Short mmCIF file of C-alpha atoms in Angstrom, two decimals:
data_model
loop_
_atom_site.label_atom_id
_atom_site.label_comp_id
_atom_site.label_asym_id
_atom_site.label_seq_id
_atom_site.Cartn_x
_atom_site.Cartn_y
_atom_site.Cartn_z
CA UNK A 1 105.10 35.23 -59.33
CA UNK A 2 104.53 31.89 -57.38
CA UNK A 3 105.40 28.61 -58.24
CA UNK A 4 101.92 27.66 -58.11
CA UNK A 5 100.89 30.01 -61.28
CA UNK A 6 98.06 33.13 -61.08
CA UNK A 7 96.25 33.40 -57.88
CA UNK A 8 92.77 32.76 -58.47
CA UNK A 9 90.09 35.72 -58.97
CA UNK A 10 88.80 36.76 -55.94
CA UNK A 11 85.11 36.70 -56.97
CA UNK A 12 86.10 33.10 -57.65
CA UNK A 13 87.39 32.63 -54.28
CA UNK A 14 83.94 34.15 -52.84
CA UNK A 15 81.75 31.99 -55.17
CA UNK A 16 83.20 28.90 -53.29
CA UNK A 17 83.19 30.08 -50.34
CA UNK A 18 79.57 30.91 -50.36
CA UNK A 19 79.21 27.31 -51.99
CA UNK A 20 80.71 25.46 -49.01
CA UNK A 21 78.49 27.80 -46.54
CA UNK A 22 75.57 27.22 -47.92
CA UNK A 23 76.21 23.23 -48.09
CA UNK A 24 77.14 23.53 -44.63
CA UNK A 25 74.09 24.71 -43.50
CA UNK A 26 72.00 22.97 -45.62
CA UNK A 27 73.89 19.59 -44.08
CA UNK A 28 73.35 20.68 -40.24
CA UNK A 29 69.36 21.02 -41.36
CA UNK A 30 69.81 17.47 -42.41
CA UNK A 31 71.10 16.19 -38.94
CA UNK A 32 69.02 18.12 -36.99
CA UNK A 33 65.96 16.39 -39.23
CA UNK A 34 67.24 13.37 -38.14
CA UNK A 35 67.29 14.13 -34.30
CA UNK A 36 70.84 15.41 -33.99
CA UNK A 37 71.68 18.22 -31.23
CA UNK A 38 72.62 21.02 -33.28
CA UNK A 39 73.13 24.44 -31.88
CA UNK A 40 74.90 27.63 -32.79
CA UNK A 41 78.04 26.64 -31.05
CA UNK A 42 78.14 23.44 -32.93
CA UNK A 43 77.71 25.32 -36.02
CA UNK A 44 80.57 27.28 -35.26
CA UNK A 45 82.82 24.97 -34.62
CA UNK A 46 82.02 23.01 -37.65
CA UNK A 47 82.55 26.50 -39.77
CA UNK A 48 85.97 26.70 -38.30
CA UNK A 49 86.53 22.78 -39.22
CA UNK A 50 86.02 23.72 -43.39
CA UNK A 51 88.25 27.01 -42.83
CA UNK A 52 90.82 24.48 -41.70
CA UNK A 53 91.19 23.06 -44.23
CA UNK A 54 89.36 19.90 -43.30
CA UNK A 55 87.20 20.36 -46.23
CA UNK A 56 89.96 19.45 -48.85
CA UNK A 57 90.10 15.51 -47.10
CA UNK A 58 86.28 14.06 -47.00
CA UNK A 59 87.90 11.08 -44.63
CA UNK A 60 88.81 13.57 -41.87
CA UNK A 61 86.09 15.82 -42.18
CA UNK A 62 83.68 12.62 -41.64
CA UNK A 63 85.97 11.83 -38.51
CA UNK A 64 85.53 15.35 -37.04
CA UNK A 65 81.69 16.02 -37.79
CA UNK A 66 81.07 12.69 -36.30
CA UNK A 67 82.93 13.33 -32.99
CA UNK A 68 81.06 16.78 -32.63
CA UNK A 69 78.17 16.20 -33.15
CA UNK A 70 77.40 12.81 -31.79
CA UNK A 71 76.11 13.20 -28.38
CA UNK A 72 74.58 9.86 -28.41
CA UNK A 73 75.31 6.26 -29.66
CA UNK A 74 72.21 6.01 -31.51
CA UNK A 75 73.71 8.87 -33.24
CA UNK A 76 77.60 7.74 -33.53
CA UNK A 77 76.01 4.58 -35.36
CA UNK A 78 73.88 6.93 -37.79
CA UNK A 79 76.47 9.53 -38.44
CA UNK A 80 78.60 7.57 -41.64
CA UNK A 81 75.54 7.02 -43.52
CA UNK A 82 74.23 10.33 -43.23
CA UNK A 83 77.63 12.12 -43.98
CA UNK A 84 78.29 9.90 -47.07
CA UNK A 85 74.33 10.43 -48.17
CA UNK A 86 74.98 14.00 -48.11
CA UNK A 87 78.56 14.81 -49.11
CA UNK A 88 79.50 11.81 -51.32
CA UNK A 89 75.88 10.85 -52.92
CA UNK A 90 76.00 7.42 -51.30
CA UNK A 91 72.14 5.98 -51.07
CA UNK A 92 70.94 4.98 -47.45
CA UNK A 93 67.45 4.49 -46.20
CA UNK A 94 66.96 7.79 -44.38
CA UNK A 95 64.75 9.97 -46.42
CA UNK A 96 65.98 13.25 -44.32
CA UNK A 97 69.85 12.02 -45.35
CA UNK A 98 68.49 11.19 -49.17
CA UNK A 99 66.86 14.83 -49.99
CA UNK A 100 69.52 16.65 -48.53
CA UNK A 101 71.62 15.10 -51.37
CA UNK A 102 69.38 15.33 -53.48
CA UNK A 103 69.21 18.94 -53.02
CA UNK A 104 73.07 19.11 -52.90
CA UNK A 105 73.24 16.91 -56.19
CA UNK A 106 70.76 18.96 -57.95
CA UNK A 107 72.62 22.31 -57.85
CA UNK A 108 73.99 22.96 -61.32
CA UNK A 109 77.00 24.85 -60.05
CA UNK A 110 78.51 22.53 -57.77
CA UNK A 111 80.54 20.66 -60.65
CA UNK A 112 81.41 23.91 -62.27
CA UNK A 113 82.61 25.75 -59.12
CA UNK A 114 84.72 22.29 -57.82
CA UNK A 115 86.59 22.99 -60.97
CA UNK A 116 87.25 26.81 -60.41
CA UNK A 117 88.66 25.58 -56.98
CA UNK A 118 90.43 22.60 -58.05
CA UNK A 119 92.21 25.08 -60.86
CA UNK A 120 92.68 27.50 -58.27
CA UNK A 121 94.80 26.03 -55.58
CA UNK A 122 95.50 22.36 -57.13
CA UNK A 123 92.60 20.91 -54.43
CA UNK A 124 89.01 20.83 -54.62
CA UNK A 125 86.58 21.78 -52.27
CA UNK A 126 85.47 18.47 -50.32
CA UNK A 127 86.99 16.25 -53.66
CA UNK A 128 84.04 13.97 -53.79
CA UNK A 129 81.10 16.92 -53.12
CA UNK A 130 77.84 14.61 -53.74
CA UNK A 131 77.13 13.27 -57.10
CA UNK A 132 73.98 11.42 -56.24
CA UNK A 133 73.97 8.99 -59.41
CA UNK A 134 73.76 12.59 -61.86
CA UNK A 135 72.14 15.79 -62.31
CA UNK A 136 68.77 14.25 -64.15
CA UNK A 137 68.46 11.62 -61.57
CA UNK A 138 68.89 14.11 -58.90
CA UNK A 139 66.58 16.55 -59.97
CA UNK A 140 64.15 14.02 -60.61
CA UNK A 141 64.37 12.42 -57.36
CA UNK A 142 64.41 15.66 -55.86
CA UNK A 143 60.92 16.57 -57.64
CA UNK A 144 59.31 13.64 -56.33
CA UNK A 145 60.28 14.33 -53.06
CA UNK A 146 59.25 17.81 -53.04
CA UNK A 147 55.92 16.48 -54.58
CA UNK A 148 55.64 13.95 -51.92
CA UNK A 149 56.17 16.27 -49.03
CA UNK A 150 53.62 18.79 -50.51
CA UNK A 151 51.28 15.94 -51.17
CA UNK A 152 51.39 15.37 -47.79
CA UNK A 153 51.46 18.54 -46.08
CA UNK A 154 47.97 19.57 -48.51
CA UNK A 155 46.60 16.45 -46.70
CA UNK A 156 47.31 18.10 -43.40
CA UNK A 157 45.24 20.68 -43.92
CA UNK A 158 42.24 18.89 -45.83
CA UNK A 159 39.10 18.68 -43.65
CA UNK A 160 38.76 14.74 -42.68
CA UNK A 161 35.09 14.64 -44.56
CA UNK A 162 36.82 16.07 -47.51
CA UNK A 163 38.84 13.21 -48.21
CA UNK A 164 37.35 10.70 -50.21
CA UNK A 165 39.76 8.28 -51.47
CA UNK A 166 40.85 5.11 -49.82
CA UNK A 167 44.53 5.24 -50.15
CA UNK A 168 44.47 8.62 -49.18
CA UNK A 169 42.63 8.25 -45.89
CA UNK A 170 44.57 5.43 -44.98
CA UNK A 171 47.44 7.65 -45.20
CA UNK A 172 45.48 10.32 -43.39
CA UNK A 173 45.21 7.05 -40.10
CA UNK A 174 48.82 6.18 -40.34
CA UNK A 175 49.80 10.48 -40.24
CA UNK A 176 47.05 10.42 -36.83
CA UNK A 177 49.06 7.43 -35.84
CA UNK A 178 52.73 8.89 -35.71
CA UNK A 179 51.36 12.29 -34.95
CA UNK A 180 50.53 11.05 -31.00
CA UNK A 181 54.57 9.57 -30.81
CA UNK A 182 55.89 12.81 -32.28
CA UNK A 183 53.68 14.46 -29.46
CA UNK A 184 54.66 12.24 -26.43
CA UNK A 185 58.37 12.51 -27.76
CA UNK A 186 58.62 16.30 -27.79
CA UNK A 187 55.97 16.85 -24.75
CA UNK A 188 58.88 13.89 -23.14
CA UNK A 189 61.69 16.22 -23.80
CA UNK A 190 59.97 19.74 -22.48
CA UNK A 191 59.14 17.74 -19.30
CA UNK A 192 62.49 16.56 -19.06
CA UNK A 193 64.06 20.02 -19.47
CA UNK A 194 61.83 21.38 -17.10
CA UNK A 195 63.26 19.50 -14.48
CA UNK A 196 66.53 20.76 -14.71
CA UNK A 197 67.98 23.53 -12.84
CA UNK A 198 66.03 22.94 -9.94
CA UNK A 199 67.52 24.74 -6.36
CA UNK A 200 70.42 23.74 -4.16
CA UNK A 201 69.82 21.58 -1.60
CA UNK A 202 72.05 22.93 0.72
CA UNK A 203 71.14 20.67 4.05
CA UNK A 204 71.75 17.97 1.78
CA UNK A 205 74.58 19.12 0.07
CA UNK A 206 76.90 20.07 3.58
CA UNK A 207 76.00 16.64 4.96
CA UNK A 208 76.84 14.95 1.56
CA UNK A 209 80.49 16.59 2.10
CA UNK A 210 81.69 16.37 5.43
CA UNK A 211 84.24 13.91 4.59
CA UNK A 212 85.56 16.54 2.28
CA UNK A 213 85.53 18.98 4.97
CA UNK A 214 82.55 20.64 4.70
CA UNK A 215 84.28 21.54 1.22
CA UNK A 216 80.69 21.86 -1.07
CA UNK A 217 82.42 19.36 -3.96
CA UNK A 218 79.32 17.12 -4.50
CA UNK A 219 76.15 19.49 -5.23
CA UNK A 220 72.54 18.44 -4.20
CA UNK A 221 69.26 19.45 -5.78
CA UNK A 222 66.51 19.68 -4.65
CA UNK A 223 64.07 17.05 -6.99
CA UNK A 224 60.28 17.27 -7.48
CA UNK A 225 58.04 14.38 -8.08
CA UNK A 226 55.67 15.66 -10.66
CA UNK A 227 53.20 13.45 -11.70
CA UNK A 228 53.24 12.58 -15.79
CA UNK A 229 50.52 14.31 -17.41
CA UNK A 230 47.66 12.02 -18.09
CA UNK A 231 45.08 11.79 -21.22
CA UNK A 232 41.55 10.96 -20.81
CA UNK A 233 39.96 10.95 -24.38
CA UNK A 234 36.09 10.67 -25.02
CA UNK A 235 35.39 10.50 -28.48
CA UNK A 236 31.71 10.84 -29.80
CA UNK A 237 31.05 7.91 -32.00
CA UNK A 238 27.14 9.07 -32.97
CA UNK A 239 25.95 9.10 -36.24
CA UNK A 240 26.81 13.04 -37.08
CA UNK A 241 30.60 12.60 -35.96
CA UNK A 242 31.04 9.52 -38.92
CA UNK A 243 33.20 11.08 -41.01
CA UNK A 244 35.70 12.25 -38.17
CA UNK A 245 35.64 8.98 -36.26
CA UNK A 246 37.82 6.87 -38.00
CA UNK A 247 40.83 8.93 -38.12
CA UNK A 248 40.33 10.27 -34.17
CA UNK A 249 40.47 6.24 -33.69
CA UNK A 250 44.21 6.01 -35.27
CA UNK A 251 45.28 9.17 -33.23
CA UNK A 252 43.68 7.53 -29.73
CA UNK A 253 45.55 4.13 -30.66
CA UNK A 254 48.57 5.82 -31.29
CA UNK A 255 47.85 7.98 -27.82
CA UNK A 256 47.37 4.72 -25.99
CA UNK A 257 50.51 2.85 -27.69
CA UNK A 258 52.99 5.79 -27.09
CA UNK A 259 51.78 7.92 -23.73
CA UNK A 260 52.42 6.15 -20.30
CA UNK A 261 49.22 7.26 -18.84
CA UNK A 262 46.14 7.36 -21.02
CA UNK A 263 42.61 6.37 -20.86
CA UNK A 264 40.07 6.22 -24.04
CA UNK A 265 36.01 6.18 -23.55
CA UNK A 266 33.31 5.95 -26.56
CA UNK A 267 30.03 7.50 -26.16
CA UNK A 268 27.13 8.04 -28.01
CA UNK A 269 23.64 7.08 -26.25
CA UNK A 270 25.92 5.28 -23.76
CA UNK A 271 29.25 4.85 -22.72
CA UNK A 272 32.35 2.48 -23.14
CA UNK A 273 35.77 2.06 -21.98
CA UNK A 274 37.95 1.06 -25.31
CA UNK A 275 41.68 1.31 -23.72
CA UNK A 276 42.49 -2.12 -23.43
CA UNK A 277 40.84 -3.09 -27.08
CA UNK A 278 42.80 0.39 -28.57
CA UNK A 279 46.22 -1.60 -26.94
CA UNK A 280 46.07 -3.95 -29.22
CA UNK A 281 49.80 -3.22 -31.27
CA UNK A 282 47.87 -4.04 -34.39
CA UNK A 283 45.49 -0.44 -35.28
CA UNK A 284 43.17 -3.00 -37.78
CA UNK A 285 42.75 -5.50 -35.18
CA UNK A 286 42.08 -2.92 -32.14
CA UNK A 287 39.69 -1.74 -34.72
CA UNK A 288 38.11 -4.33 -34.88
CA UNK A 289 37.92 -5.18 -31.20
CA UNK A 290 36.42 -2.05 -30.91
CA UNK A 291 33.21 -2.54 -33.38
CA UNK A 292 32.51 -4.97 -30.92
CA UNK A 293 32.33 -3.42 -28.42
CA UNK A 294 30.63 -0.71 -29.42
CA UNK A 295 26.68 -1.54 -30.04
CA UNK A 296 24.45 1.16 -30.80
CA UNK A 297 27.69 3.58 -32.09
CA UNK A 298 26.10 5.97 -35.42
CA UNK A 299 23.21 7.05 -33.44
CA UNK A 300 22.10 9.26 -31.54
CA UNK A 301 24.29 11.10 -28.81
CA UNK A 302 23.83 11.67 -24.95
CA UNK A 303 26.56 13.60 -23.75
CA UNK A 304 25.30 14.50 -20.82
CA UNK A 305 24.24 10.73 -19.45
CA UNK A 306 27.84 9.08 -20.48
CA UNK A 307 29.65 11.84 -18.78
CA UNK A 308 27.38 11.04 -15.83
CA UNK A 309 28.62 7.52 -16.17
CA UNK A 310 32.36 8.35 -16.37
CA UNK A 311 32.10 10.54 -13.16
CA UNK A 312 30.73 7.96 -11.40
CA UNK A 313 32.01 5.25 -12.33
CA UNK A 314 35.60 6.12 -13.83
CA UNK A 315 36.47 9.41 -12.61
CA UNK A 316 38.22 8.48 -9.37
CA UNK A 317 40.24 5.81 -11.09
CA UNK A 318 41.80 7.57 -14.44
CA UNK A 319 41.43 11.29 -12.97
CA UNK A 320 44.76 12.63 -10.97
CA UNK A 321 45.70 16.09 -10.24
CA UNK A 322 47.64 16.38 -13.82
CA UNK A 323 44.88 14.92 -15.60
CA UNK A 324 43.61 16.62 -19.39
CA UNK A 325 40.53 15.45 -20.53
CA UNK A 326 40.04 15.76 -23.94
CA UNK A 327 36.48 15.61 -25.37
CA UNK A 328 35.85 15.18 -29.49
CA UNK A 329 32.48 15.60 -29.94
CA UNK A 330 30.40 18.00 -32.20
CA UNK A 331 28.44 18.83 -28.96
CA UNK A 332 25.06 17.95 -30.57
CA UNK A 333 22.73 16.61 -27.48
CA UNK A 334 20.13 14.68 -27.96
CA UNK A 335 19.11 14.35 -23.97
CA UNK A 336 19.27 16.36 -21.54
CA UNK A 337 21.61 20.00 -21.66
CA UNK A 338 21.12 21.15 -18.47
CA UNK A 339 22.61 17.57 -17.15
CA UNK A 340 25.56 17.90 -19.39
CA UNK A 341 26.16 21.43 -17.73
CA UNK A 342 26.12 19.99 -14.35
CA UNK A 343 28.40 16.72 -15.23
CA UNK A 344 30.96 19.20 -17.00
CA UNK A 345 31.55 20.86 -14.03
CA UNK A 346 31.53 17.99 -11.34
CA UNK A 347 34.34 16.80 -14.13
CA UNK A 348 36.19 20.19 -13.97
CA UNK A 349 36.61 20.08 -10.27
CA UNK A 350 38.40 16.81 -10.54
CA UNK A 351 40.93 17.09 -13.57
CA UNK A 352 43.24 19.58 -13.96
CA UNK A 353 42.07 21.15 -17.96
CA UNK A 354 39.32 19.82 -19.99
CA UNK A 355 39.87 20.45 -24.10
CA UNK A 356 36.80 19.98 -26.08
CA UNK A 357 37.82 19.44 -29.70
CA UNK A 358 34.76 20.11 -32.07
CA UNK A 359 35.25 19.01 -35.70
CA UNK A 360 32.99 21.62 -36.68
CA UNK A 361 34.69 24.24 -35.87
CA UNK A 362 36.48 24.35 -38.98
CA UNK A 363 33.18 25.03 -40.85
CA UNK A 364 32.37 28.09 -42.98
CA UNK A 365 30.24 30.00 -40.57
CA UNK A 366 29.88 27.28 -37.60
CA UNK A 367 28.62 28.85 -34.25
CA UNK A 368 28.41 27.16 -30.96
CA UNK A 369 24.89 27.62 -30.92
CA UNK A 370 23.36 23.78 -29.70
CA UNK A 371 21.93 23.82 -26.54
CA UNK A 372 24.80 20.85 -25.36
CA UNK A 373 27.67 22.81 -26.35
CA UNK A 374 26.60 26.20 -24.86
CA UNK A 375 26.21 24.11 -21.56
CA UNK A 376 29.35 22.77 -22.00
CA UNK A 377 30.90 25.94 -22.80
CA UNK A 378 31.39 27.61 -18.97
CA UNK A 379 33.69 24.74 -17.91
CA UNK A 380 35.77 24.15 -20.96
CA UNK A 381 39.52 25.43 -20.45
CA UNK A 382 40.21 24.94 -24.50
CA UNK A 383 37.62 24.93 -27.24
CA UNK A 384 39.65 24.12 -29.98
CA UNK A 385 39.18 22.95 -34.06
CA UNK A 386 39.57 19.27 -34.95
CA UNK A 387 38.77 19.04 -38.28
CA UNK A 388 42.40 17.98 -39.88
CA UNK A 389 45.92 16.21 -39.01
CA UNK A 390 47.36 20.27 -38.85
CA UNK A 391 44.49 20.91 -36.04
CA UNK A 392 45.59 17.93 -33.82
CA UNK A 393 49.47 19.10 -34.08
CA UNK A 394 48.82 22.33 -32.89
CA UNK A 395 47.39 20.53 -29.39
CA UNK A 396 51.51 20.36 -28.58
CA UNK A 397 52.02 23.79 -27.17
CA UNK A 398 48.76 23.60 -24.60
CA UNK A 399 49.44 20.29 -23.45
CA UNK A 400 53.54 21.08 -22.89
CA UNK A 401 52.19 23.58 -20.41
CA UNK A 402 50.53 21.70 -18.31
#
């Protein structure tokens, strides 16, 4: 017999094992919430880190996890506070960090099963595993998380005309508003990887290296200049689109505040260019910049005469040969459908795609049957639903491609 008593059962053994897995994985979900480069291979290596016994000594552990997995400084000087949020039950302000130990926290094992390792080999399994201030206040905490995230991912998929009270539509504007920088960051990032990998440039590459004797040491690619894509958005501000324009007026702010290039138009009997009033950094003030400017907006609609307008008048300027135009309108056309057909298709010869988001499409039996949208139809590349915050994310994918 050892001198360190009975080995320890071996379902025991397995029970912690699977513990320490499972709050592995559950911690790499947590950093790559918080923008962290996690891969396979990093999981891996951080697998082999707990077999090693790094587990048993929270100080070196932090050390370890902090050197592989931050890639970046923003993420060197984030990496303590989400470790000790997580593992030790420390507060910080990051809500990602906070309900991963919160979920940690809450798990009525984890005391229980520290013990059976602590008894089992005289050290415990990561000796300060998260506490988080107690079970109750975990689980508590934990609930109202869980309630606030489905609270807001219900709101995601309510219909904009649906939602009636105040606080919750001004939640509804600020959700538009970070939904256009959590586009342009991701669509910044596909572009970006895109780019890589392009072909040798092997002219450029043996005249880069004579001095190394023609030895290829220094490696030249060839580099395209693509032009950034480009947003042109025309909202319809008539009187049958009211109950979708306010929150289309947060996303276009937060369009024009985070994307490089981007242009925003109102129509409705005529139309007006709002990008420099939608700059404004304040949405309430653009807002009201924007009431201003727009005289005659909750009427009637001419689709067909503003897009007349922006073609000659606008087109040349904002249009370029990665340009999306993106109309919002419920395509109800009060003039002239037969002009809007024509204009449609004068503006699909100069942009690259034209989306046509209709709010109405996400109505119980809605057909595309008024005379301006059946125009309209033949030189649309996407007809797509607008009608919530869960219909705008799932723009991403079709704008990444083009």
């Amino acid at each position: 017999m050892s001198c360190c008593g009975t080995p320890p059962p071996l379902d025991e053994l397995n029970e912690v094992s699977r513990l320490v897995s499972t709050k592995l994985a559950a911690f790499l979900k947590t950093l790559r919430d918080n923008a962290f480069a996690v891969g396979l291979r990093e999981g891996q290596d951080a697998t082999t880190l707990m077999a090693s016994g790094y587990a048993q000594k929270p100080g070196l552990l932090r050390s370890a996890f902090k050197h592989l997995f931050s890639t970046q400084k923003s993420d060197w000087e984030k990496f303590d506070g989400l470790f000790d949020a997580f593992w030790l039950g420390k507060h910080v302000r990051s809500r990602s960090a906070a309900a991963g130990s919160a979920k940690a926290g809450a798990d009525p094992n984890v005391a229980e099963l520290q013990g059976k390792a602590a008894n089992s080999n005289g050290r415990p399994v990561l000796d300060q595993l998260p506490s988080g201030g107690g079970a109750d206040e975990s689980e508590r905490s934990g609930e109202g998380r869980a309630e606030g995230a489905s609270r807001t991912e219900n709101l995601a998929e309510t219909d904009f005309r649906k939602i009636a009270d105040r606080a919750q539509m001004e939640e509804a504007h600020a959700i538009a508003a970070r939904l256009a920088k959590t586009m342009r960051t991701r669509l910044t990032r596909r572009d970006l990887a895109r780019r890589r990998g392009y072909r040798l440039d092997l002219r450029r590459t043996i005249h880069s290296n004579i001095s190394n004797g023609g030895v290829p040491i220094a490696l030249v690619h060839r580099q395209r200049k693509e032009k950034p894509l480009r947003l042109v958005m025309l909202l319809d501000a008539s009187g049958s689109m009211n109950m979708y324009t306010g929150v289309f007026l947060r996303f276009i702010h937060g369009v024009l505040d985070e994307f490089r290039e981007a242009e925003a138009f109102l129509f409705h009997t005529r139309l007006v260019h709002v990008s420099d009033a939608m700059k404004e950094r304040d949405a309430q003030r653009a807002l009201d910049r924007l009431s201003m400017m727009a005289q005659g907006a909750g009427g009637g609609t001419k689709i067909g005469e503003s897009l007349a307008t922006f073609n000659r008048w606008h087109a040349a300027r904002v249009i370029h040969s990665r340009t999306c135009v993106m109309i919002v309108s419920d395509g109800y056309e009060t003039g002239d459908a037969a002009l809007l057909g024509r204009e449609m298709e004068q503006l699909g010869r100069r942009c690259r795609r034209i989306v046509w988001l209709n709010p109405m499409m996400g109505w119980d039996g809605y057909a595309p049957e008024a005379a301006g949208i059946k125009a309209a139809m033949p030189h649309v590349d996407l007809f797509a639903p607008a009608h919530t915050l869960k219909s705008l994310a799932a723009l991403e994918p079709y704008l990444a491609k083009l």
